[in-house]
Amino acid sequence: MEFDKQVELGHLLLSERSCRVCGEVKNLLDDFYLTRKNRGALPSAYSYECKLCTIKRIVSSRKKKPFTDWSYPDW
């Protein structure tokens, strides 16, 4: 059994990652946010939550503005 034939370049570069929220396997560079800008393009510098799941989480956790009926004062 030769080890060189089993390992491909894609395994070493970790070009794909599965999202922890939705579980889909997506492209690491295109579909995940870079969390540590000073570390370059290392796979450990990318988040484990895809961009779509991050956007859904942020939008759903925003504080809702209470409805107030501000009508012009009748002076």
GROMACS .gro file of N, CA and C in nm, residues 13-44:
model
   96
   13LEU      N    1  -0.484   2.072   0.152
   13LEU     CA    2  -0.521   2.214   0.153
   13LEU      C    3  -0.653   2.241   0.222
   14LEU      N    4  -0.731   2.139   0.248
   14LEU     CA    5  -0.862   2.153   0.311
   14LEU      C    6  -0.947   2.256   0.237
   15SER      N    7  -0.975   2.227   0.112
   15SER     CA    8  -1.049   2.323   0.030
   15SER      C    9  -1.199   2.318   0.056
   16GLU      N   10  -1.248   2.218   0.127
   16GLU     CA   11  -1.390   2.210   0.159
   16GLU      C   12  -1.408   2.187   0.309
   17ARG      N   13  -1.519   2.236   0.359
   17ARG     CA   14  -1.550   2.221   0.502
   17ARG      C   15  -1.700   2.208   0.517
   18SER      N   16  -1.743   2.134   0.615
   18SER     CA   17  -1.886   2.122   0.640
   18SER      C   18  -1.927   2.224   0.746
   19CYS      N   19  -2.041   2.285   0.723
   19CYS     CA   20  -2.094   2.386   0.814
   19CYS      C   21  -2.147   2.317   0.939
   20ARG      N   22  -2.122   2.374   1.054
   20ARG     CA   23  -2.169   2.315   1.179
   20ARG      C   24  -2.319   2.332   1.199
   21VAL      N   25  -2.378   2.430   1.132
   21VAL     CA   26  -2.521   2.457   1.151
   21VAL      C   27  -2.606   2.378   1.053
   22CYS      N   28  -2.580   2.395   0.923
   22CYS     CA   29  -2.664   2.328   0.823
   22CYS      C   30  -2.607   2.193   0.781
   23GLY      N   31  -2.480   2.167   0.803
   23GLY     CA   32  -2.420   2.038   0.773
   23GLY      C   33  -2.380   2.018   0.629
   24GLU      N   34  -2.396   2.119   0.544
   24GLU     CA   35  -2.359   2.107   0.404
   24GLU      C   36  -2.208   2.125   0.388
   25VAL      N   37  -2.152   2.053   0.291
   25VAL     CA   38  -2.010   2.067   0.260
   25VAL      C   39  -1.997   2.175   0.155
   26LYS      N   40  -1.920   2.280   0.188
   26LYS     CA   41  -1.906   2.395   0.099
   26LYS      C   42  -1.759   2.431   0.082
   27ASN      N   43  -1.733   2.515  -0.017
   27ASN     CA   44  -1.598   2.560  -0.045
   27ASN      C   45  -1.549   2.650   0.069
   28LEU      N   46  -1.431   2.622   0.117
   28LEU     CA   47  -1.378   2.694   0.233
   28LEU      C   48  -1.352   2.841   0.200
   29LEU      N   49  -1.296   2.869   0.085
   29LEU     CA   50  -1.255   3.006   0.054
   29LEU      C   51  -1.372   3.094   0.013
   30ASP      N   52  -1.474   3.037  -0.051
   30ASP     CA   53  -1.585   3.118  -0.101
   30ASP      C   54  -1.703   3.126  -0.005
   31ASP      N   55  -1.726   3.024   0.074
   31ASP     CA   56  -1.850   3.016   0.151
   31ASP      C   57  -1.834   3.033   0.302
   32PHE      N   58  -1.713   3.060   0.349
   32PHE     CA   59  -1.690   3.080   0.492
   32PHE      C   60  -1.618   3.212   0.515
   33TYR      N   61  -1.651   3.279   0.624
   33TYR     CA   62  -1.587   3.405   0.657
   33TYR      C   63  -1.448   3.382   0.715
   34LEU      N   64  -1.358   3.473   0.686
   34LEU     CA   65  -1.224   3.472   0.742
   34LEU      C   66  -1.232   3.541   0.879
   35THR      N   67  -1.198   3.470   0.985
   35THR     CA   68  -1.213   3.526   1.119
   35THR      C   69  -1.084   3.590   1.170
   36ARG      N   70  -0.972   3.544   1.124
   36ARG     CA   71  -0.844   3.600   1.167
   36ARG      C   72  -0.769   3.652   1.046
   37LYS      N   73  -0.771   3.782   1.026
   37LYS     CA   74  -0.713   3.841   0.907
   37LYS      C   75  -0.561   3.836   0.906
   38ASN      N   76  -0.501   3.833   1.023
   38ASN     CA   77  -0.355   3.837   1.028
   38ASN      C   78  -0.290   3.701   1.007
   39ARG      N   79  -0.367   3.594   0.995
   39ARG     CA   80  -0.310   3.460   0.979
   39ARG      C   81  -0.303   3.417   0.834
   40GLY      N   82  -0.352   3.498   0.742
   40GLY     CA   83  -0.344   3.463   0.602
   40GLY      C   84  -0.455   3.368   0.560
   41ALA      N   85  -0.421   3.277   0.470
   41ALA     CA   86  -0.521   3.187   0.413
   41ALA      C   87  -0.515   3.048   0.477
   42LEU      N   88  -0.474   3.039   0.600
   42LEU     CA   89  -0.472   2.910   0.668
   42LEU      C   90  -0.614   2.861   0.693
   43PRO      N   91  -0.638   2.732   0.684
   43PRO     CA   92  -0.774   2.681   0.709
   43PRO      C   93  -0.824   2.709   0.851
   44SER      N   94  -0.734   2.722   0.947
   44SER     CA   95  -0.777   2.750   1.083
   44SER      C   96  -0.823   2.894   1.101
   0.00000   0.00000   0.00000
